[in-house]
Coordinates of C-alpha atoms in Angstrom, one line a residue:
X37 CA -0.1 0.2 -0.1
X38 CA 2.8 2.1 1.0
X39 CA 4.0 2.0 -2.7
X40 CA 0.4 2.7 -4.3
X41 CA 0.2 6.4 -2.3
X42 CA 4.4 7.0 -3.3
X43 CA 4.0 9.4 -0.7
X44 CA 6.7 12.7 -1.3
X45 CA 10.0 12.6 1.0
X46 CA 9.1 16.4 2.5
X47 CA 5.9 15.1 4.1
X48 CA 7.3 13.2 6.6
X49 CA 3.9 13.3 9.0
X50 CA 3.5 10.6 6.7
X51 CA 6.0 8.8 8.6
X52 CA 6.6 10.0 11.6
X53 CA 2.7 8.9 12.4
X54 CA 2.4 5.6 11.1
X55 CA 0.1 6.9 9.1
X56 CA 0.7 4.7 5.7
X57 CA 1.0 2.3 7.2
X58 CA -1.8 2.0 10.3
X59 CA -4.2 2.8 6.0
X60 CA -1.7 0.1 4.6
X61 CA -3.1 -2.9 7.3
X62 CA -6.9 -1.4 7.7
X63 CA -7.7 -4.1 5.1
X64 CA -5.7 -7.1 3.6
X65 CA -4.9 -5.4 0.0
X66 CA -4.3 -9.0 -1.4
X67 CA -3.7 -7.2 -5.1
X68 CA -1.5 -10.1 -6.3
X69 CA -4.5 -11.9 -6.2
X70 CA -5.7 -9.6 -9.7
X71 CA -2.8 -10.9 -11.7
X72 CA -3.6 -13.1 -14.9
X73 CA -7.7 -11.6 -13.9
X74 CA -10.4 -10.9 -16.5
X75 CA -11.2 -7.6 -15.8
X76 CA -13.2 -3.9 -16.7
X77 CA -12.9 -0.8 -15.1
X78 CA -16.5 1.4 -13.7
X79 CA -16.6 4.7 -15.1
X80 CA -18.9 7.7 -12.4
X81 CA -20.4 4.7 -10.7
X82 CA -22.4 3.1 -13.7
X83 CA -22.5 -0.6 -13.8
X84 CA -20.7 -2.2 -16.5
X85 CA -20.9 -5.7 -17.9
X86 CA -18.9 -6.9 -20.7
X87 CA -19.9 -7.9 -23.7
X88 CA -19.1 -11.9 -24.3
X89 CA -19.5 -11.7 -20.7
X90 CA -17.4 -13.4 -18.2
X91 CA -16.5 -16.9 -19.3
X92 CA -16.3 -20.0 -17.5
X93 CA -14.0 -21.1 -15.9
X94 CA -12.6 -24.6 -14.5
X95 CA -13.2 -24.4 -10.1
X96 CA -16.0 -22.0 -11.0
X97 CA -20.0 -22.0 -9.8
X98 CA -21.2 -24.9 -9.5
X99 CA -24.1 -24.0 -10.6
X100 CA -23.1 -22.5 -13.9
X101 CA -22.5 -26.0 -14.5
X102 CA -25.4 -27.4 -13.8
X103 CA -28.0 -24.3 -14.7
X104 CA -30.4 -26.0 -17.5
X105 CA -30.6 -23.3 -20.6
X106 CA -34.3 -23.5 -22.7
X107 CA -34.4 -21.6 -25.6
X108 CA -38.3 -19.5 -26.5
X109 CA -39.3 -18.7 -29.8
X110 CA -42.3 -15.0 -30.1
X111 CA -45.3 -16.1 -30.1
X112 CA -47.3 -14.3 -32.9
X113 CA -50.6 -14.3 -30.8
X114 CA -52.1 -10.4 -30.3
X115 CA -51.7 -9.2 -26.8
X116 CA -51.2 -6.0 -25.2
X117 CA -47.7 -4.8 -24.0
X118 CA -48.4 -2.1 -21.4
X119 CA -44.4 -0.8 -20.0
X120 CA -45.0 1.5 -16.5
X121 CA -41.5 3.8 -15.7
X122 CA -41.3 6.5 -13.8
X123 CA -38.8 9.5 -12.4
X124 CA -39.1 11.6 -8.9
X125 CA -37.2 14.3 -8.5
X126 CA -36.9 16.6 -5.1
X127 CA -37.9 20.3 -6.4
X128 CA -37.5 22.6 -3.1
X129 CA -37.4 22.6 1.2
X130 CA -39.3 24.5 3.8
X131 CA -38.7 24.0 7.4
X132 CA -41.5 20.6 7.8
X133 CA -40.8 19.1 4.9
X134 CA -39.9 19.4 1.2
X135 CA -41.8 19.3 -2.5
X136 CA -41.3 16.4 -4.3
X137 CA -42.1 16.4 -8.2
X138 CA -43.6 13.1 -9.9
X139 CA -43.7 11.8 -13.2
X140 CA -44.6 8.1 -15.0
X141 CA -44.9 7.0 -18.7
X142 CA -47.0 4.6 -20.3
X143 CA -45.9 2.6 -23.4
X144 CA -48.4 0.5 -25.4
X145 CA -47.7 -2.2 -27.7
X146 CA -49.1 -4.5 -29.3
X147 CA -49.2 -7.1 -32.3
X148 CA -45.1 -6.4 -33.0
X149 CA -45.9 -2.4 -32.9
X150 CA -46.1 0.1 -31.4
X151 CA -49.7 1.7 -30.1
X152 CA -49.8 4.7 -28.2
X153 CA -48.4 6.2 -25.3
X154 CA -49.0 8.9 -22.3
X155 CA -47.8 10.6 -19.5
X156 CA -49.0 10.7 -16.0
X157 CA -48.1 14.4 -14.4
X158 CA -45.9 15.9 -13.5
X159 CA -47.9 16.1 -9.9
X160 CA -46.2 17.0 -6.7
X161 CA -45.8 16.3 -3.5
X162 CA -45.4 18.2 -0.1
X163 CA -43.6 15.6 2.7
X164 CA -43.9 16.9 5.7
X165 CA -44.9 15.4 9.2
X166 CA -48.4 15.2 8.8
X167 CA -48.6 14.0 5.9
X168 CA -46.2 11.1 6.0
X169 CA -47.4 9.6 9.5
X170 CA -50.9 9.8 7.3
X171 CA -49.2 7.3 5.1
X172 CA -49.7 4.5 7.3
X173 CA -45.7 4.1 7.4
X174 CA -44.3 3.0 10.3
X175 CA -42.5 5.4 13.1
X176 CA -38.8 5.0 12.2
X177 CA -40.4 4.3 8.4
X178 CA -41.5 7.8 8.8
X179 CA -38.8 9.5 10.5
X180 CA -36.3 7.7 8.0
X181 CA -38.8 10.0 5.1
X182 CA -38.2 12.9 6.5
X183 CA -34.6 12.8 7.4
X184 CA -33.5 11.7 3.7
X185 CA -34.4 12.8 0.7
X186 CA -33.3 10.1 -0.9
X187 CA -35.2 7.7 0.6
X188 CA -38.0 10.8 0.3
X189 CA -38.3 10.4 -3.3
X190 CA -38.1 6.9 -3.3
X191 CA -41.3 6.3 -1.6
X192 CA -43.2 9.2 -4.2
X193 CA -41.9 6.3 -6.7
X194 CA -42.8 3.3 -5.4
X195 CA -46.6 4.9 -4.8
X196 CA -47.0 6.1 -7.9
X197 CA -45.9 3.0 -9.5
X198 CA -47.8 0.1 -7.6
X199 CA -51.4 2.7 -8.7
X200 CA -50.5 2.1 -12.4
X201 CA -50.2 -1.0 -12.2
X202 CA -53.0 -1.6 -9.9
X203 CA -55.1 -0.1 -11.9
X204 CA -53.9 -1.5 -15.3
X205 CA -53.6 -5.2 -13.3
X206 CA -57.8 -5.3 -12.6
X207 CA -58.7 -3.4 -16.0
X208 CA -56.5 -5.2 -18.6
X209 CA -57.6 -9.2 -19.1
X210 CA -55.2 -11.3 -21.6
X211 CA -52.1 -8.5 -21.0
X212 CA -48.9 -8.4 -20.3
X213 CA -47.9 -5.8 -17.6
X214 CA -44.1 -4.9 -18.2
X215 CA -42.2 -3.3 -15.1
X216 CA -39.1 -1.9 -15.2
X217 CA -36.9 -3.7 -12.4
X218 CA -37.5 -6.5 -10.5
X219 CA -40.9 -7.7 -9.2
X220 CA -40.5 -7.1 -5.1
X221 CA -42.4 -5.8 -2.1
X222 CA -41.8 -2.6 -0.6
X223 CA -42.0 -1.2 3.0
X224 CA -42.9 1.7 0.9
X225 CA -45.8 0.1 -0.8
X226 CA -49.3 1.6 0.6
X227 CA -51.3 -1.3 2.2
X228 CA -54.7 0.2 3.2
X229 CA -57.5 -2.2 2.7
X230 CA -57.4 -5.2 1.5
X231 CA -53.4 -5.7 0.3
X232 CA -53.6 -2.5 -1.0
X233 CA -51.7 -1.5 -3.7
X234 CA -48.8 -4.0 -3.1
X235 CA -46.3 -5.9 -5.5
X236 CA -48.5 -9.2 -3.7
X237 CA -51.9 -7.3 -4.7
X238 CA -50.9 -6.7 -8.4
X239 CA -49.4 -10.0 -8.6
X240 CA -53.2 -11.7 -7.8
X241 CA -54.7 -9.4 -10.0
X242 CA -52.8 -10.3 -12.9
X243 CA -53.8 -14.0 -11.9
X244 CA -57.5 -13.3 -12.1
X245 CA -57.1 -11.9 -15.0
X246 CA -55.9 -13.9 -17.2
X247 CA -52.8 -10.8 -17.6
X248 CA -48.7 -11.4 -16.9
X249 CA -46.7 -9.4 -15.0
X250 CA -43.3 -9.5 -16.2
X251 CA -40.7 -7.4 -14.4
X252 CA -37.1 -6.7 -16.3
X253 CA -34.2 -5.3 -14.9
X254 CA -31.4 -3.7 -16.4
X255 CA -28.7 -4.1 -14.5
X256 CA -27.7 -6.9 -10.9
X257 CA -26.1 -6.0 -7.9
X258 CA -25.4 -9.7 -7.6
X259 CA -22.9 -11.2 -8.7
X260 CA -23.6 -14.8 -8.3
X261 CA -26.3 -13.7 -11.3
X262 CA -23.8 -12.9 -13.4
X263 CA -21.9 -16.0 -13.5
X264 CA -25.4 -18.2 -13.9
X265 CA -26.1 -15.8 -16.7
X266 CA -22.7 -16.7 -18.4
X267 CA -23.4 -19.2 -20.6
X268 CA -26.3 -18.2 -22.5
X269 CA -23.5 -15.3 -24.2
X270 CA -22.8 -18.7 -26.7
X271 CA -26.7 -19.2 -27.5
X272 CA -27.0 -17.5 -30.9
X273 CA -31.1 -16.5 -30.5
X274 CA -33.5 -15.4 -27.2
X275 CA -33.7 -17.9 -24.3
X276 CA -33.1 -18.1 -20.2
X277 CA -31.9 -19.6 -16.9
X278 CA -33.5 -20.5 -14.3
X279 CA -31.8 -19.0 -10.5
X280 CA -35.4 -18.5 -8.8
X281 CA -33.2 -21.0 -5.9
X282 CA -30.9 -18.3 -6.2
X283 CA -33.0 -15.3 -5.6
X284 CA -35.1 -16.7 -3.3
X285 CA -32.0 -17.1 -0.6
X286 CA -30.7 -14.1 -1.3
X287 CA -33.2 -11.1 -1.3
X288 CA -36.4 -10.6 0.8
X289 CA -39.7 -10.6 -0.5
X290 CA -39.8 -11.7 -4.7
X291 CA -42.6 -12.0 -5.8
X292 CA -42.3 -14.6 -8.9
X293 CA -40.1 -16.8 -10.4
X294 CA -37.1 -15.7 -11.7
X295 CA -35.0 -16.0 -14.7
X296 CA -31.5 -14.9 -16.4
X297 CA -33.0 -14.1 -20.2
X298 CA -31.5 -12.8 -23.8
X299 CA -34.1 -11.7 -26.0
X300 CA -32.6 -11.5 -29.3
X301 CA -29.5 -13.2 -30.7
X302 CA -26.5 -10.7 -29.8
X303 CA -28.3 -8.7 -26.5
X304 CA -27.1 -8.3 -23.0
X305 CA -28.5 -10.8 -20.3
X306 CA -31.5 -9.2 -18.4
X307 CA -33.0 -10.6 -15.1
X308 CA -36.3 -10.9 -15.8
X309 CA -38.9 -11.8 -13.3
X310 CA -42.5 -13.1 -14.3
X311 CA -45.8 -13.6 -12.4
X312 CA -47.0 -16.7 -14.7
X313 CA -46.5 -18.9 -17.3
X314 CA -42.6 -17.6 -18.9
X315 CA -42.5 -19.4 -21.8
X316 CA -45.9 -17.5 -22.5
X317 CA -45.0 -14.8 -21.1
X318 CA -41.1 -14.3 -22.6
X319 CA -42.5 -15.4 -26.3
X320 CA -45.5 -13.1 -25.7
X321 CA -43.6 -10.1 -25.5
X322 CA -41.3 -11.0 -28.0
X323 CA -44.0 -11.8 -30.6
X324 CA -45.8 -7.9 -29.7
X325 CA -43.0 -6.0 -28.6
X326 CA -40.7 -4.6 -30.7
X327 CA -37.0 -5.6 -28.7
X328 CA -34.3 -2.6 -29.8
X329 CA -30.8 -4.4 -28.8
X330 CA -32.5 -6.8 -26.4
X331 CA -34.3 -4.5 -24.4
X332 CA -38.0 -3.8 -25.0
X333 CA -39.7 -0.7 -26.8
X334 CA -42.3 -0.1 -24.5
X335 CA -39.3 -0.4 -21.6
X336 CA -37.1 2.0 -23.7
X337 CA -40.2 4.5 -24.6
X338 CA -41.7 4.9 -20.9
X339 CA -38.6 5.5 -19.5
X340 CA -38.1 8.9 -21.8
X341 CA -40.9 9.7 -21.7
X342 CA -40.8 10.0 -17.9
X343 CA -38.4 11.8 -17.6
X344 CA -37.9 15.7 -16.5
X345 CA -37.0 18.3 -18.9
X346 CA -35.1 21.8 -17.6
X347 CA -38.5 23.1 -19.3
X348 CA -41.0 20.9 -16.7
X349 CA -38.5 21.9 -14.0
X350 CA -38.9 26.0 -14.7
X351 CA -42.8 25.8 -15.0
X352 CA -42.7 23.2 -11.7
X353 CA -41.4 26.4 -9.9
X354 CA -43.0 29.0 -11.6
X355 CA -46.4 26.9 -10.8
X356 CA -44.8 26.7 -7.4
X357 CA -44.1 30.4 -6.7
X358 CA -47.9 31.5 -8.3
X359 CA -49.5 29.7 -6.6
X360 CA -48.9 29.0 -3.3
X361 CA -47.7 32.3 -2.0
X362 CA -44.4 30.9 -1.3
X363 CA -41.8 33.4 -0.4
X364 CA -38.3 31.9 -2.3
X365 CA -35.2 32.3 0.0
X366 CA -31.9 32.7 -1.4
X367 CA -29.5 29.9 -1.2
X368 CA -25.7 28.5 -1.5
X369 CA -24.2 25.6 -2.4
X370 CA -22.3 24.6 0.8
X371 CA -20.6 21.8 -0.8
X372 CA -19.2 23.9 -3.6
X373 CA -18.6 26.7 -1.3
X374 CA -15.6 24.3 0.9
X375 CA -14.7 22.2 -1.2
X376 CA -14.2 25.0 -4.3
X377 CA -16.3 24.8 -7.9
X378 CA -12.4 22.7 -9.4
X379 CA -14.3 20.8 -11.9
X380 CA -12.0 17.1 -10.9

């Protein structure tokens, strides 16, 4: 570690105080274990995956050696596909709370072509002590929402997405409801009433009305899933590997069955959670929703629809100033003030 830091000789404090030695011993570097490894360098905290996969190695995960690859083909049976996505932003703060905005996008495809799309919002939600406790959250979770804006934005997104998913699952018949992300229960869900608008209730609606519920995740933080999906890199067409046992053992509150799937010949491998028949869901999805670069076009469109534009943010600020009698205070970026404006 000392050779990594390579401190100038003039800085005697580093050696006199034993700082370098102390840092070098806080963890075992184990850099020798890097030798001969395949590597992907990170960029701006983005999740990157190797184009051709990690490959298989001797002594690798035993799951890879026993995983069964199942291929599937498009099913040309006309089916409505409705994809939902959303985004939320923090708009402003007051002494007692904070103002958040949510914007949702819904895109629909049918028979292999895009049919329609529409946006919901932007809508504003002011979260203060009274509104958060009215949401019937656990007391500790409610305090966390008030203290952490990232958690609050998550609350707004989950409640809005579940509301849309719940309505579609109860009104559509024999359709595919496509969700951005995994199918998993959340502590932020509205559970008032008989199940409320929870993911479990949405899954029950889909089963009752013969809808298929599919959640597709663009990336995963579980390295074992990447290893389990490695054999798919060499498959020349749409295929999947069942990883339900892995997910159920690691993730609490998962809904449906979990797969690692590729939707096209040269597409990346994605995690797919499905409520209903897996091959029917994937086959009918391919047969009714255009897939570009291995990703459903409806989900891509819903993402773009739900993204905030600078114009929308400006209009929302003007609306708040003109409609609610608020007084805008001069503000400063503390981080910029303390650290300076030099971009590193």
